[in-house]
Short mmCIF file of C-alpha atoms and ligand atoms in Angstrom, two decimals:
data_model
loop_
_atom_site.label_atom_id
_atom_site.label_comp_id
_atom_site.label_asym_id
_atom_site.label_seq_id
_atom_site.Cartn_x
_atom_site.Cartn_y
_atom_site.Cartn_z
CA UNK A 1 -25.22 18.71 -3.42
CA UNK A 2 -26.81 22.05 -2.93
CA UNK A 3 -28.40 24.32 -5.65
CA UNK A 4 -27.54 27.82 -4.62
CA UNK A 5 -28.58 31.04 -6.35
CA UNK A 6 -25.70 33.68 -5.76
CA UNK A 7 -26.55 37.42 -6.71
CA UNK A 8 -23.67 39.89 -7.09
CA UNK A 9 -24.54 43.49 -6.68
CA UNK A 10 -22.81 46.40 -8.85
CA UNK A 11 -19.97 47.19 -6.19
CA UNK A 12 -19.01 43.60 -6.30
CA UNK A 13 -18.41 43.61 -9.97
CA UNK A 14 -17.32 47.27 -10.25
CA UNK A 15 -14.02 46.47 -12.16
CA UNK A 16 -12.15 43.74 -13.83
CA UNK A 17 -10.30 42.82 -10.65
CA UNK A 18 -13.62 42.57 -8.68
CA UNK A 19 -14.98 40.40 -11.70
CA UNK A 20 -12.11 38.01 -11.31
CA UNK A 21 -12.41 37.98 -7.64
CA UNK A 22 -16.27 37.03 -7.93
CA UNK A 23 -15.46 34.42 -10.51
CA UNK A 24 -13.09 32.71 -8.24
CA UNK A 25 -15.78 32.55 -5.39
CA UNK A 26 -18.22 31.09 -7.66
CA UNK A 27 -15.91 28.48 -9.00
CA UNK A 28 -14.78 27.75 -5.40
CA UNK A 29 -18.42 26.91 -4.48
CA UNK A 30 -18.90 24.59 -7.35
CA UNK A 31 -15.64 23.07 -6.58
CA UNK A 32 -17.06 22.41 -3.12
CA UNK A 33 -19.68 20.20 -4.83
CA UNK A 34 -22.52 22.71 -5.38
CA UNK A 35 -24.53 23.70 -8.34
CA UNK A 36 -24.50 27.60 -8.55
CA UNK A 37 -26.73 29.79 -10.58
CA UNK A 38 -25.36 33.35 -10.67
CA UNK A 39 -27.45 36.47 -11.10
CA UNK A 40 -25.29 39.83 -11.68
CA UNK A 41 -25.89 43.57 -11.74
CA UNK A 42 -24.49 46.21 -13.82
CA UNK A 43 -20.63 47.12 -13.02
CA UNK A 44 -20.42 49.84 -10.14
CA UNK A 45 -22.67 52.91 -11.11
CA UNK A 46 -23.32 51.84 -14.77
CA UNK A 47 -26.99 51.92 -14.29
CA UNK A 48 -26.56 55.84 -12.97
CA UNK A 49 -24.28 56.49 -15.64
CA UNK A 50 -26.66 55.31 -18.18
CA UNK A 51 -29.71 57.35 -16.70
CA UNK A 52 -27.37 60.34 -16.81
CA UNK A 53 -26.63 59.81 -20.40
CA UNK A 54 -30.33 59.27 -21.26
CA UNK A 55 -31.09 62.44 -19.52
CA UNK A 56 -28.66 64.32 -21.63
CA UNK A 57 -30.28 63.34 -25.05
CA UNK A 58 -33.97 63.47 -23.89
CA UNK A 59 -35.89 65.61 -21.37
CA UNK A 60 -38.51 62.57 -20.89
CA UNK A 61 -36.64 59.31 -22.32
CA UNK A 62 -39.19 56.83 -24.27
CA UNK A 63 -39.97 54.08 -21.63
CA UNK A 64 -39.27 51.29 -24.07
CA UNK A 65 -35.77 52.68 -25.20
CA UNK A 66 -34.98 53.66 -21.61
CA UNK A 67 -35.28 49.95 -20.57
CA UNK A 68 -33.37 48.78 -23.68
CA UNK A 69 -30.56 51.06 -22.53
CA UNK A 70 -30.65 50.08 -18.89
CA UNK A 71 -30.60 46.48 -19.45
CA UNK A 72 -27.32 46.89 -21.33
CA UNK A 73 -25.42 47.36 -17.98
CA UNK A 74 -26.18 43.78 -16.77
CA UNK A 75 -25.18 42.34 -20.36
CA UNK A 76 -21.65 43.76 -20.00
CA UNK A 77 -21.17 42.18 -16.40
CA UNK A 78 -22.71 38.68 -17.11
CA UNK A 79 -20.56 38.26 -20.45
CA UNK A 80 -17.45 39.45 -18.51
CA UNK A 81 -18.09 37.21 -15.67
CA UNK A 82 -18.85 34.08 -17.92
CA UNK A 83 -15.45 34.81 -19.76
CA UNK A 84 -13.48 34.89 -16.38
CA UNK A 85 -15.04 31.73 -15.33
CA UNK A 86 -14.11 29.93 -18.37
CA UNK A 87 -10.31 30.99 -17.69
CA UNK A 88 -10.58 29.32 -14.48
CA UNK A 89 -11.53 26.03 -16.37
CA UNK A 90 -15.27 26.20 -15.99
CA UNK A 91 -18.00 26.83 -18.48
CA UNK A 92 -19.74 30.08 -17.59
CA UNK A 93 -22.72 30.46 -19.85
CA UNK A 94 -24.43 34.04 -19.70
CA UNK A 95 -28.29 34.61 -20.41
CA UNK A 96 -30.25 37.74 -20.72
CA UNK A 97 -33.49 37.99 -18.45
CA UNK A 98 -35.50 37.14 -21.55
CA UNK A 99 -33.30 33.82 -22.41
CA UNK A 100 -33.51 33.08 -18.76
CA UNK A 101 -37.38 33.06 -19.02
CA UNK A 102 -38.05 35.86 -16.77
CA UNK A 103 -41.47 36.80 -18.12
CA UNK A 104 -42.96 40.20 -16.82
CA UNK A 105 -45.82 42.38 -17.49
CA UNK A 106 -45.38 45.02 -19.92
CA UNK A 107 -44.87 48.03 -17.47
CA UNK A 108 -41.50 49.58 -18.28
CA UNK A 109 -39.35 50.75 -15.37
CA UNK A 110 -41.44 48.85 -12.92
CA UNK A 111 -42.35 45.63 -14.44
CA UNK A 112 -43.62 42.67 -12.23
CA UNK A 113 -42.41 39.06 -12.67
CA UNK A 114 -45.66 37.05 -14.00
CA UNK A 115 -43.77 33.90 -14.59
CA UNK A 116 -40.26 32.34 -14.73
CA UNK A 117 -39.64 29.51 -17.05
CA UNK A 118 -35.67 28.89 -16.65
CA UNK A 119 -35.49 26.15 -19.12
CA UNK A 120 -32.16 27.33 -20.64
CA UNK A 121 -30.79 27.70 -17.01
CA UNK A 122 -31.69 24.24 -16.29
CA UNK A 123 -30.19 22.89 -19.59
CA UNK A 124 -26.90 24.79 -18.48
CA UNK A 125 -26.88 23.32 -15.30
CA UNK A 126 -27.52 19.65 -16.78
CA UNK A 127 -24.58 20.29 -18.95
CA UNK A 128 -22.40 21.14 -15.92
CA UNK A 129 -22.01 24.74 -16.88
CA UNK A 130 -22.54 27.69 -14.65
CA UNK A 131 -25.46 30.02 -15.89
CA UNK A 132 -24.95 33.64 -15.32
CA UNK A 133 -28.25 35.64 -15.60
CA UNK A 134 -28.39 39.43 -16.07
CA UNK A 135 -30.55 40.81 -13.26
CA UNK A 136 -32.99 43.47 -13.19
CA UNK A 137 -34.66 42.65 -16.56
CA UNK A 138 -37.48 40.46 -18.30
CA UNK A 139 -39.45 40.09 -21.12
CA UNK A 140 -43.12 40.90 -21.77
CA UNK A 141 -45.05 38.42 -23.86
CA UNK A 142 -47.63 41.03 -24.45
CA UNK A 143 -45.55 43.56 -26.20
CA UNK A 144 -42.54 41.36 -26.87
CA UNK A 145 -40.40 44.04 -25.43
CA UNK A 146 -37.53 44.01 -22.95
CA UNK A 147 -38.52 45.52 -19.42
CA UNK A 148 -37.01 46.31 -16.29
CA UNK A 149 -37.90 45.62 -12.67
CA UNK A 150 -37.10 48.80 -11.07
CA UNK A 151 -33.91 50.17 -9.33
CA UNK A 152 -32.21 47.44 -7.31
CA UNK A 153 -34.27 44.87 -9.17
CA UNK A 154 -31.62 42.23 -9.48
CA UNK A 155 -32.24 40.99 -6.03
CA UNK A 156 -35.73 40.07 -7.07
CA UNK A 157 -34.47 38.35 -10.38
CA UNK A 158 -32.32 36.16 -8.04
CA UNK A 159 -35.16 35.30 -5.56
CA UNK A 160 -37.58 34.63 -8.51
CA UNK A 161 -35.05 32.14 -9.98
CA UNK A 162 -34.16 30.50 -6.81
CA UNK A 163 -37.99 29.92 -6.34
CA UNK A 164 -38.58 28.73 -9.85
CA UNK A 165 -35.52 26.35 -9.52
CA UNK A 166 -36.61 25.27 -6.10
CA UNK A 167 -33.01 26.26 -4.97
CA UNK A 168 -31.80 25.44 -1.47
CA UNK A 169 -30.87 28.90 -0.87
CA UNK A 170 -30.32 32.16 -2.35
CA UNK A 171 -27.40 34.30 -1.39
CA UNK A 172 -27.29 38.24 -2.05
CA UNK A 173 -23.57 39.42 -2.21
CA UNK A 174 -23.06 43.00 -1.62
CA UNK A 175 -20.70 45.46 -0.24
CA UNK A 176 -21.38 45.24 3.46
CA UNK A 177 -21.24 42.05 5.74
CA UNK A 178 -25.23 41.76 5.71
CA UNK A 179 -28.11 43.76 7.14
CA UNK A 180 -27.10 45.95 9.90
CA UNK A 181 -29.15 47.98 12.46
CA UNK A 182 -28.72 51.00 10.34
CA UNK A 183 -27.14 51.92 7.03
CA UNK A 184 -23.48 51.75 8.08
CA UNK A 185 -22.88 54.79 5.61
CA UNK A 186 -24.96 57.01 7.82
CA UNK A 187 -24.50 55.43 11.30
CA UNK A 188 -21.03 54.06 11.59
CA UNK A 189 -21.92 52.29 14.92
CA UNK A 190 -24.42 50.05 13.15
CA UNK A 191 -24.38 46.54 14.31
CA UNK A 192 -24.46 43.42 11.98
CA UNK A 193 -27.70 41.47 12.37
CA UNK A 194 -27.16 37.76 12.37
CA UNK A 195 -30.90 37.09 11.59
CA UNK A 196 -34.15 39.06 10.82
CA UNK A 197 -37.69 37.89 10.37
CA UNK A 198 -39.12 38.22 6.82
CA UNK A 199 -41.65 40.88 8.18
CA UNK A 200 -38.80 43.15 9.69
CA UNK A 201 -36.81 42.88 6.41
CA UNK A 202 -39.91 43.89 4.51
CA UNK A 203 -40.41 46.80 6.81
CA UNK A 204 -36.76 47.69 6.55
CA UNK A 205 -36.73 47.53 2.80
CA UNK A 206 -40.12 49.56 2.43
CA UNK A 207 -38.46 52.10 4.95
CA UNK A 208 -35.60 52.97 2.48
CA UNK A 209 -32.85 50.43 3.47
CA UNK A 210 -31.81 49.56 -0.03
CA UNK A 211 -29.74 46.57 0.88
CA UNK A 212 -32.51 44.45 -0.40
CA UNK A 213 -35.31 45.18 -2.87
CA UNK A 214 -38.59 45.36 -1.22
CA UNK A 215 -40.16 42.83 -3.72
CA UNK A 216 -37.57 40.16 -3.38
CA UNK A 217 -38.29 39.87 0.26
CA UNK A 218 -42.12 39.51 -0.40
CA UNK A 219 -41.04 36.87 -2.76
CA UNK A 220 -38.70 34.97 -0.56
CA UNK A 221 -41.48 35.14 2.12
CA UNK A 222 -44.18 33.66 0.00
CA UNK A 223 -42.07 30.63 -0.86
CA UNK A 224 -40.31 30.53 2.51
CA UNK A 225 -37.07 30.44 0.69
CA UNK A 226 -33.80 30.77 2.80
CA UNK A 227 -32.48 34.10 2.07
CA UNK A 228 -28.90 35.43 2.95
CA UNK A 229 -27.40 38.68 2.70
CA UNK A 230 -23.39 38.57 2.61
CA UNK A 231 -20.51 40.50 1.63
CA UNK A 232 -18.48 39.37 -1.51
CA UNK A 233 -15.44 40.96 0.22
CA UNK A 234 -15.22 38.76 3.17
CA UNK A 235 -16.08 35.39 4.61
CA UNK A 236 -18.57 36.79 7.23
CA UNK A 237 -21.61 34.57 7.55
CA UNK A 238 -24.01 37.43 6.96
CA UNK A 239 -27.70 37.80 7.67
CA UNK A 240 -30.34 35.13 7.48
CA UNK A 241 -33.69 36.40 6.39
CA UNK A 242 -36.10 33.73 7.87
CA UNK A 243 -39.49 33.17 9.37
CA UNK A 244 -40.32 33.27 13.09
CA UNK A 245 -41.26 29.83 13.11
CA UNK A 246 -37.77 28.75 11.70
CA UNK A 247 -36.11 30.81 14.29
CA UNK A 248 -38.13 29.17 17.14
CA UNK A 249 -37.23 25.77 15.75
CA UNK A 250 -33.43 26.48 15.60
CA UNK A 251 -33.66 28.12 19.07
CA UNK A 252 -32.82 31.62 17.96
CA UNK A 253 -36.20 33.36 18.97
CA UNK A 254 -35.34 34.11 22.53
CA UNK A 255 -32.25 36.05 21.60
CA UNK A 256 -34.01 38.39 18.95
CA UNK A 257 -33.65 41.99 20.13
CA UNK A 258 -36.93 44.05 20.66
CA UNK A 259 -35.79 46.59 17.91
CA UNK A 260 -34.11 45.52 14.87
CA UNK A 261 -32.84 48.79 13.72
CA UNK A 262 -33.43 52.40 12.01
CA UNK A 263 -34.00 53.13 8.39
CA UNK A 264 -33.75 56.45 6.45
CA UNK A 265 -35.36 57.27 3.35
CA UNK A 266 -34.60 60.35 1.27
CA UNK A 267 -36.38 59.63 -1.77
CA UNK A 268 -39.78 60.78 -0.96
CA UNK A 269 -41.53 64.20 -1.23
CA UNK A 270 -44.44 65.65 0.93
CA UNK A 271 -47.68 67.12 -1.01
CA UNK A 272 -49.99 69.25 0.87
CA UNK A 273 -53.60 69.85 -0.47
CA UNK A 274 -54.84 72.86 1.34
CA UNK A 275 -58.48 73.82 2.28
CA UNK A 276 -60.39 70.73 1.17
CA UNK A 277 -63.98 70.57 2.22
CA UNK A 278 -64.18 68.28 5.17
CA UNK A 279 -67.01 66.04 3.73
CA UNK A 280 -67.48 62.45 2.43
CA UNK A 281 -66.18 61.86 -0.89
CA UNK A 282 -63.42 64.47 -1.08
CA UNK A 283 -60.50 62.10 0.24
CA UNK A 284 -61.84 59.45 -2.48
CA UNK A 285 -61.59 62.05 -5.03
CA UNK A 286 -57.98 62.87 -4.10
CA UNK A 287 -56.81 59.40 -3.89
CA UNK A 288 -58.66 58.18 -6.92
CA UNK A 289 -57.05 60.94 -8.91
CA UNK A 290 -53.57 59.83 -7.67
CA UNK A 291 -54.28 56.12 -8.31
CA UNK A 292 -55.25 56.85 -11.83
CA UNK A 293 -51.92 58.55 -12.41
CA UNK A 294 -50.00 55.49 -10.88
CA UNK A 295 -48.62 57.62 -8.07
CA UNK A 296 -47.41 55.46 -4.99
CA UNK A 297 -48.66 56.97 -1.77
CA UNK A 298 -46.87 56.36 1.40
CA UNK A 299 -47.88 58.36 4.40
CA UNK A 300 -51.13 60.14 4.65
CA UNK A 301 -52.32 62.94 7.16
CA UNK A 302 -55.47 64.68 7.32
CA UNK A 303 -55.64 67.78 9.75
CA UNK A 304 -58.53 68.44 12.19
CA UNK A 305 -60.86 70.83 10.07
CA UNK A 306 -61.04 74.46 11.02
CA UNK A 307 -64.47 74.97 12.89
CA UNK A 308 -65.23 78.20 11.29
CA UNK A 309 -64.70 77.09 7.59
CA UNK A 310 -65.31 73.20 7.73
CA UNK A 311 -62.22 72.85 5.62
CA UNK A 312 -58.99 70.86 6.15
CA UNK A 313 -55.49 70.24 4.88
CA UNK A 314 -54.46 66.77 3.48
CA UNK A 315 -50.90 65.82 3.28
CA UNK A 316 -49.31 62.81 1.70
CA UNK A 317 -45.82 61.43 0.66
CA UNK A 318 -44.84 59.85 -2.61
CA UNK A 319 -41.67 59.38 -4.53
CA UNK A 320 -39.93 62.76 -5.46
CA UNK A 321 -39.90 61.77 -9.14
CA UNK A 322 -43.80 61.33 -8.91
CA UNK A 323 -44.49 65.12 -7.79
CA UNK A 324 -45.11 66.39 -11.08
CA UNK A 325 -47.40 63.62 -12.03
CA UNK A 326 -49.26 63.80 -8.73
CA UNK A 327 -49.70 67.60 -9.19
CA UNK A 328 -51.05 67.28 -12.82
CA UNK A 329 -53.51 64.71 -11.65
CA UNK A 330 -54.83 66.76 -8.64
CA UNK A 331 -55.19 69.95 -10.80
CA UNK A 332 -57.10 67.83 -13.27
CA UNK A 333 -59.65 66.99 -10.55
CA UNK A 334 -59.55 70.32 -8.74
CA UNK A 335 -63.26 70.78 -9.05
CA UNK A 336 -64.08 67.36 -7.80
CA UNK A 337 -61.54 67.87 -4.78
CA UNK A 338 -62.45 71.49 -4.17
CA UNK A 339 -58.85 72.55 -2.77
CA UNK A 340 -57.59 75.89 -2.57
CA UNK A 341 -53.64 75.32 -3.11
CA UNK A 342 -51.17 72.49 -3.96
CA UNK A 343 -47.81 72.72 -1.89
CA UNK A 344 -44.99 70.43 -2.26
CA UNK A 345 -41.44 69.78 -0.41
CA UNK A 346 -38.73 67.70 -1.63
CA UNK A 347 -36.36 68.27 1.40
CA UNK A 348 -37.88 65.72 3.70
CA UNK A 349 -36.65 62.39 5.04
CA UNK A 350 -38.49 59.56 6.61
CA UNK A 351 -37.11 57.96 9.63
CA UNK A 352 -38.23 54.64 10.74
CA UNK A 353 -37.76 52.32 13.84
CA UNK A 354 -38.31 48.70 13.17
CA UNK A 355 -38.68 45.75 15.41
CA UNK A 356 -41.03 42.77 15.70
CA UNK A 357 -40.59 42.89 19.51
CA UNK A 358 -42.41 46.29 19.62
CA UNK A 359 -45.78 44.61 19.56
CA UNK A 360 -45.18 43.28 22.85
CA UNK A 361 -43.26 46.02 24.74
CA UNK A 362 -44.64 49.24 25.75
CA UNK A 363 -42.68 52.42 25.88
CA UNK A 364 -40.91 52.11 22.49
CA UNK A 365 -42.67 55.42 21.02
CA UNK A 366 -41.76 57.27 24.11
CA UNK A 367 -38.20 56.38 23.96
CA UNK A 368 -38.10 57.18 20.12
CA UNK A 369 -39.79 60.47 20.28
CA UNK A 370 -37.83 61.59 23.36
CA UNK A 371 -34.51 60.65 21.58
CA UNK A 372 -35.62 62.89 18.58
CA UNK A 373 -36.67 65.74 20.90
CA UNK A 374 -33.16 65.54 22.55
CA UNK A 375 -31.53 65.67 19.20
CA UNK A 376 -33.55 68.93 18.43
CA UNK A 377 -35.34 66.88 15.38
CA UNK A 378 -38.68 68.23 14.51
CA UNK A 379 -41.30 65.80 13.60
CA UNK A 380 -43.76 66.70 10.74
CA UNK A 381 -45.70 63.50 10.19
CA UNK A 382 -46.05 60.12 12.08
CA UNK A 383 -47.25 56.78 10.64
CA UNK A 384 -46.93 53.28 12.34
CA UNK A 385 -47.44 49.90 11.63
CA UNK A 386 -47.45 46.90 14.04
CA UNK A 387 -43.69 46.58 13.98
CA UNK A 388 -42.58 50.10 12.68
CA UNK A 389 -42.76 53.73 13.70
CA UNK A 390 -41.91 56.29 10.89
CA UNK A 391 -41.58 60.14 11.23
CA UNK A 392 -40.96 62.70 8.62
CA UNK A 393 -38.40 65.22 9.46
CA UNK A 394 -36.22 67.70 7.53
CA UNK A 395 -33.78 65.95 5.15
CA UNK A 396 -30.83 67.76 6.85
CA UNK A 397 -31.68 66.43 10.21
CA UNK A 398 -32.11 62.55 9.17
CA UNK A 399 -28.79 61.33 9.97
CA UNK A 400 -28.70 63.19 13.29
CA UNK A 401 -32.18 61.57 14.12
CA UNK A 402 -31.02 58.11 13.02
CA UNK A 403 -27.92 58.32 15.16
CA UNK A 404 -29.84 59.56 18.17
CA UNK A 405 -32.39 56.89 17.81
CA UNK A 406 -29.74 54.26 17.30
CA UNK A 407 -28.08 55.15 20.53
CA UNK A 408 -31.34 55.57 22.56
CA UNK A 409 -32.21 51.86 21.97
CA UNK A 410 -28.80 50.59 22.71
CA UNK A 411 -28.06 49.47 19.24
CA UNK A 412 -24.45 51.02 18.93
CA UNK A 413 -21.77 48.55 18.28
CA UNK A 414 -18.28 49.07 19.94
CA UNK A 415 -16.57 49.10 16.73
CA UNK A 416 -17.17 50.89 13.35
CA UNK A 417 -19.02 48.93 10.57
CA UNK A 418 -17.06 48.09 7.50
CA UNK A 419 -18.16 49.30 4.07
CA UNK A 420 -15.84 47.34 1.65
CA UNK A 421 -16.78 49.18 -1.60
CA UNK A 422 -19.47 51.09 -3.60
CA UNK A 423 -20.25 54.88 -3.77
CA UNK A 424 -23.58 54.67 -2.05
CA UNK A 425 -25.14 56.14 -4.94
P1 LIG B 501 -25.76 46.24 -4.40
O1 LIG B 501 -25.07 47.10 -5.41
O2 LIG B 501 -24.88 45.09 -3.84
O3 LIG B 501 -27.03 45.66 -4.87
P2 LIG B 501 -26.82 48.37 -2.79
O4 LIG B 501 -26.06 49.54 -2.85
O5 LIG B 501 -28.14 48.04 -3.55
O6 LIG B 501 -25.99 47.26 -3.17
O7 LIG B 501 -26.98 47.83 -1.30
C1 LIG B 501 -26.14 47.89 -0.31
C2 LIG B 501 -26.12 49.20 0.43
O8 LIG B 501 -27.21 49.38 1.24
C3 LIG B 501 -25.00 49.37 1.68
O9 LIG B 501 -23.81 49.80 0.96
C4 LIG B 501 -25.61 50.41 2.48
O10 LIG B 501 -24.96 51.60 2.41
C5 LIG B 501 -27.10 50.15 2.21
N1 LIG B 501 -27.99 50.09 3.39
C6 LIG B 501 -29.06 50.76 3.86
N2 LIG B 501 -29.47 50.20 4.78
C7 LIG B 501 -28.88 49.31 5.27
C8 LIG B 501 -28.95 48.26 6.21
N3 LIG B 501 -29.79 48.44 7.26
N4 LIG B 501 -28.02 47.45 6.56
C9 LIG B 501 -27.01 47.14 5.28
N5 LIG B 501 -26.89 48.08 4.47
C10 LIG B 501 -27.77 48.97 4.33
N1 LIG B 502 -28.35 47.75 -12.02
C1 LIG B 502 -29.71 48.08 -11.46
C2 LIG B 502 -29.51 49.19 -10.69
O1 LIG B 502 -28.54 49.86 -10.41
C3 LIG B 502 -30.38 46.82 -10.98
C4 LIG B 502 -29.51 46.20 -9.54
O2 LIG B 502 -28.41 46.70 -9.48
O3 LIG B 502 -30.28 45.61 -8.87
O4 LIG B 502 -30.64 49.54 -10.15
MG1 LIG B 503 -29.06 46.27 -4.66
#
């Protein structure tokens, strides 16, 4: 008997018919002799709708109340799913994140899990019930308040529970047949990937492929948890996220392609600080100011300083939602930094190429940049890691760039990828 944590995303439980379909899948897994713990997201676009609603009543919603509001989405789906399971002759027992023992720090909107004590989940399993846990939420012991883990955080709830329960595997059910070589909504010729190394998946998630929450991949890697991405709309085996060592053991390492795929991120903006004195301490002043305001920085570029003035421009990217905070933080350190102007641009995209094989294979950058050049895509910033190359381009050219790079690396599949549901919102 295996213990399986199954997470169903918003598009898998978007309406009553979908909830009934998911209930049947869960019950089938239990009937086959497994113990199943379920994590659910809010139905369809509920979380986005709640955000829209909050913005209609408040320009800057109070963080505590915002989390209280958003966590209600998952409570609806967990209770409905439990009811549907009852009607199939099994006991579904729903729990909020707090009841399931997901203890977080107190940072509303981006809380981190500090402890998981799933006592009630274990009791439910011992009683032969199917525990259904609301994803994306936790409880802070410090403030005694309800928190959320950040958008897409239900994946992390599922992995955290799987690790705490020492589950045999964690399955993330979504609206596509696994992880693809690119977002199938942007690149229809995207190819389904049977397996990926944790490191590649981490880069994919960090580069904007929202199919998995970044923190869930980190969590799974640390615990060497067997993680699968599957569709709740098909019986496709999906994508296994695993370690290099396990791939080698299973004899799959040799077949791994050099390049796993391409990711596009439209959620960042670019900020340029002009005419900063090129001397020790100025970069520290910039990034200390930003860190003090909790602004997450991604790429950083410093131009060569102009010989005549000894001054330079510094550019960085951060989430679009943090631009106002970043600007205010930099303004308040204007004297320490000594800049001339602050400019920002929200119409950018980050296009990334990911593949563990690029470490050993020369020529990858040449193919990447010549594909962009042929597609007429202008590169504004570049950053790399051992297994990723990212560029910033105009947002309007991102899809074109992703498709060109995908083709240049021979990743195009012969057919079109299937997207079963979801609005892609
Ligand atoms: P869920 O609601 O199930 O959590 P998400 O919308 O968060 O689903 O994630 C699934 C979506 O991720 C897909 O519909 C797809 O558009 C998008 N996506 C982006 N990059 C990829 C990729 N490389 N492979 C698969 N899906 C991707
Ligand atoms: N419902 C939340 C969101 O839309 C969490 C999740 O789906 O993972 O971000
Ligand atoms: Mg998701």
